[in-house]
Amino acid sequence: MSAADVWIADLAVSPDQLDLCWTVLDRPERDRADRFLRPVDRARYVASHAALRRILAETLDCDPAEIRFAAGADGKPELAGSARGALSFNLSHSGARALIGLAPAAAIGVDVELVRPIPDAGQIARTHFAADEVATLMALPPDAIEGVFYGLWTRKEAVVKAHGTGLSLPLDRFSVTLPPAPPRLLRWPGAGGWTLAELDVGPDYAATVAVRSSDAKVTSHRLPADWPKDLG
């Protein structure tokens, strides 16, 4: 049985903590952070990538600033140098939460979404999702559609991110169960098993992890509220 670990990180850090986060980023990360127009978006990018480095460094027994990334054949970030291919990881952040997944023996994808009002959920579903998913979603009472939509969205995004091919795998090419049913694939165009798990990251959030392995054991963790102190 393969294993996967997922960490939940709070991105609502203090200015001093954010300064610590900045110190461990590399030049490409800093350049990208500086391109954000809104300070809140910049801060959440910096904090989430520092949290990723903290977790990777703890796993690889090195300094967070020493982590180097490279683009894989499909463009998905992976570890560079001697650590290349040793560990699959994935990062997602939304609102004040980040989700970081690690798996040593299988591809992993994570997705977290802050649940916000979305009056066009039905139209988005019809445009992007599989027909069986749309039918199930639109059969729900109107006041239930929004919450279920976000759960469905994170399930599909986690699978796409684990698959690693981005938009080359359209969301209507496969289907998954809808909340409150446990997450699992119903239809998939390729071979191989999958494990999907729903994660509790707090009220008003939906989150899913997908591991490209049958019956993977998924363990969730929470970084302490003062986690940036370990970067110094």
C-alpha positions as CSV (number, residue, x, y, z in Angstrom):
1,M,0.0,0.0,0.0
2,S,1.4,3.4,-0.9
3,A,1.1,6.4,1.5
4,A,0.5,10.1,1.2
5,D,0.7,12.9,3.7
6,V,-1.2,16.2,3.4
7,W,-0.5,19.3,5.5
8,I,-2.9,22.1,6.2
9,A,-1.3,25.5,6.7
10,D,-2.9,28.8,7.9
11,L,-1.7,31.6,5.6
12,A,-2.9,34.4,7.9
13,V,0.6,35.2,9.2
14,S,2.0,38.4,10.8
15,P,4.2,40.8,8.8
16,D,7.2,39.6,10.8
17,Q,6.4,36.0,9.9
18,L,5.9,36.9,6.3
19,D,9.4,38.4,6.2
20,L,10.7,35.0,7.4
21,C,8.8,33.3,4.6
22,W,10.3,35.7,2.0
23,T,13.9,34.8,3.1
24,V,13.5,31.1,2.0
25,L,12.1,31.7,-1.5
26,D,14.3,31.5,-4.6
27,R,14.6,34.2,-7.3
28,P,11.9,32.9,-9.6
29,E,9.5,32.7,-6.6
30,R,10.3,36.2,-5.5
31,D,9.9,37.5,-9.1
32,R,6.5,35.9,-9.4
33,A,5.4,37.2,-6.0
34,D,6.3,40.7,-7.1
35,R,4.0,40.5,-10.1
36,F,0.9,40.2,-7.9
37,L,-1.1,43.5,-7.9
38,R,-2.9,42.9,-4.6
39,P,-0.8,42.7,-1.4
40,V,-3.1,40.0,0.0
41,D,-2.5,37.8,-3.1
42,R,1.3,38.4,-2.8
43,A,1.3,37.5,0.9
44,R,-0.6,34.3,0.4
45,Y,1.7,33.2,-2.4
46,V,4.8,33.9,-0.4
47,A,3.4,32.2,2.7
48,S,2.1,29.1,0.8
49,H,5.4,28.6,-1.0
50,A,7.4,29.0,2.2
51,A,5.1,26.4,3.9
52,L,5.8,24.0,1.0
53,R,9.6,24.5,1.5
54,R,9.3,24.0,5.2
55,I,7.5,20.7,4.7
56,L,9.9,19.5,2.0
57,A,12.9,20.5,4.0
58,E,11.7,18.6,7.0
59,T,11.1,15.5,4.8
60,L,14.4,15.7,3.0
61,D,16.4,16.9,6.1
62,C,17.8,20.1,4.6
63,D,17.4,23.8,4.9
64,P,14.1,25.3,3.3
65,A,16.1,27.7,1.2
66,E,18.2,24.9,-0.3
67,I,15.2,23.3,-2.0
68,R,15.4,23.7,-5.8
69,F,12.6,23.1,-8.2
70,A,12.5,22.0,-11.9
71,A,9.7,21.7,-14.4
72,G,8.8,18.1,-15.3
73,A,8.1,16.8,-18.8
74,D,4.4,17.9,-18.3
75,G,5.3,21.2,-16.8
76,K,4.4,20.1,-13.2
77,P,6.9,21.3,-10.7
78,E,9.2,18.7,-9.2
79,L,12.4,18.5,-7.1
80,A,15.6,19.3,-9.0
81,G,19.1,17.8,-8.6
82,S,19.7,14.6,-6.7
83,A,16.2,14.7,-5.2
84,R,14.6,14.7,-8.6
85,G,11.9,12.1,-8.8
86,A,12.3,11.0,-5.2
87,L,9.1,12.6,-4.0
88,S,5.8,13.7,-5.6
89,F,4.4,16.9,-4.2
90,N,1.6,19.4,-4.9
91,L,0.4,22.7,-3.5
92,S,-2.9,24.5,-3.6
93,H,-4.1,27.6,-1.7
94,S,-7.3,29.5,-1.5
95,G,-8.3,32.2,1.0
96,A,-6.3,31.8,4.2
97,R,-5.6,28.0,3.7
98,A,-2.9,26.1,1.9
99,L,-2.9,22.4,1.2
100,I,0.4,20.6,0.6
101,G,0.5,16.9,-0.4
102,L,3.6,14.6,-0.5
103,A,3.8,11.1,-1.7
104,P,7.0,9.0,-2.2
105,A,5.7,6.4,-4.5
106,A,2.8,7.8,-6.5
107,A,1.7,11.0,-8.2
108,I,-0.4,13.3,-5.9
109,G,-2.7,16.3,-6.5
110,V,-4.5,18.5,-3.9
111,D,-7.1,21.2,-4.3
112,V,-8.6,23.6,-1.7
113,E,-11.3,26.2,-2.4
114,L,-12.8,28.9,-0.3
115,V,-16.6,28.5,-0.7
116,R,-17.9,31.8,-2.0
117,P,-21.3,32.8,-3.5
118,I,-21.3,31.6,-7.1
119,P,-24.7,32.3,-8.8
120,D,-23.6,30.7,-12.1
121,A,-22.5,27.3,-10.7
122,G,-25.0,25.5,-13.0
123,Q,-23.6,27.2,-16.1
124,I,-20.0,26.5,-15.1
125,A,-20.9,22.9,-14.5
126,R,-22.6,22.5,-17.9
127,T,-19.6,24.1,-19.6
128,H,-16.9,22.1,-17.9
129,F,-18.1,18.9,-16.1
130,A,-19.2,15.5,-17.4
131,A,-22.8,15.0,-18.3
132,D,-23.5,12.5,-15.4
133,E,-22.0,15.0,-12.9
134,V,-24.1,17.8,-14.3
135,A,-27.3,15.7,-14.1
136,T,-26.6,14.8,-10.5
137,L,-25.7,18.3,-9.5
138,M,-28.7,20.0,-11.1
139,A,-31.1,17.5,-9.6
140,L,-30.3,18.9,-6.1
141,P,-32.4,21.5,-4.3
142,P,-31.2,25.0,-5.5
143,D,-29.9,25.9,-2.1
144,A,-27.6,22.8,-2.0
145,I,-26.0,23.3,-5.4
146,E,-23.4,25.8,-4.4
147,G,-21.8,23.8,-1.6
148,V,-21.8,20.6,-3.6
149,F,-20.3,22.4,-6.6
150,Y,-17.2,23.3,-4.7
151,G,-16.8,19.8,-3.4
152,L,-17.1,18.4,-6.9
153,W,-14.7,21.0,-8.3
154,T,-11.9,20.2,-5.8
155,R,-12.3,16.4,-6.5
156,K,-11.9,17.0,-10.2
157,E,-9.0,19.5,-9.9
158,A,-7.1,17.2,-7.5
159,V,-7.3,14.4,-10.1
160,V,-6.2,16.7,-12.9
161,K,-3.2,17.9,-10.8
162,A,-2.2,14.4,-9.9
163,H,-2.5,13.3,-13.5
164,G,-0.1,16.2,-14.4
165,T,-1.4,17.1,-17.8
166,G,-3.3,20.3,-17.0
167,L,-5.8,21.4,-19.7
168,S,-4.8,18.5,-22.0
169,L,-7.2,16.4,-19.8
170,P,-10.6,18.2,-20.2
171,L,-12.8,18.0,-17.0
172,D,-15.6,16.3,-19.0
173,R,-13.4,13.3,-19.9
174,F,-13.8,11.7,-16.5
175,S,-16.4,11.8,-13.7
176,V,-16.3,11.5,-9.9
177,T,-18.9,11.2,-7.1
178,L,-20.5,14.3,-5.7
179,P,-20.7,15.2,-2.0
180,P,-21.9,14.0,0.4
181,A,-20.9,10.6,-1.2
182,P,-17.3,9.6,-0.4
183,P,-15.0,10.8,-3.2
184,R,-14.0,8.3,-5.9
185,L,-13.7,8.0,-9.6
186,L,-16.7,6.8,-11.5
187,R,-15.2,7.0,-15.0
188,W,-11.6,7.4,-16.1
189,P,-10.1,7.3,-19.7
190,G,-6.8,5.6,-18.6
191,A,-5.6,2.6,-16.7
192,G,-4.4,2.3,-13.1
193,G,-6.1,2.8,-9.7
194,W,-6.8,6.0,-7.8
195,T,-7.4,7.0,-4.2
196,L,-9.4,10.2,-3.4
197,A,-10.0,11.6,0.0
198,E,-11.9,14.6,1.4
199,L,-10.1,16.8,3.8
200,D,-11.4,19.0,6.6
201,V,-9.5,22.3,6.4
202,G,-12.1,24.4,8.3
203,P,-15.5,25.9,7.9
204,D,-16.3,27.4,4.4
205,Y,-13.6,25.4,2.6
206,A,-13.8,22.3,0.4
207,A,-10.6,20.2,-0.1
208,T,-9.6,17.0,-1.8
209,V,-6.5,14.9,-2.3
210,A,-6.0,12.5,-5.2
211,V,-3.3,9.8,-5.3
212,R,-2.6,7.8,-8.4
213,S,-2.5,4.5,-6.5
214,S,-5.2,2.1,-5.3
215,D,-5.9,2.1,-1.6
216,A,-3.3,4.7,-0.7
217,K,-3.2,5.5,3.0
218,V,-3.7,9.3,3.3
219,T,-2.7,11.0,6.6
220,S,-3.5,14.7,7.3
221,H,-1.5,17.1,9.4
222,R,-1.8,20.7,10.5
223,L,1.1,23.0,10.7
224,P,1.2,24.9,14.1
225,A,-0.2,28.5,14.0
226,D,3.4,29.9,14.4
227,W,4.9,27.6,11.7
228,P,7.0,30.4,10.0
229,K,9.3,30.5,13.1
230,D,10.9,27.3,12.0
231,L,12.1,29.0,8.8
232,G,14.5,31.3,10.7
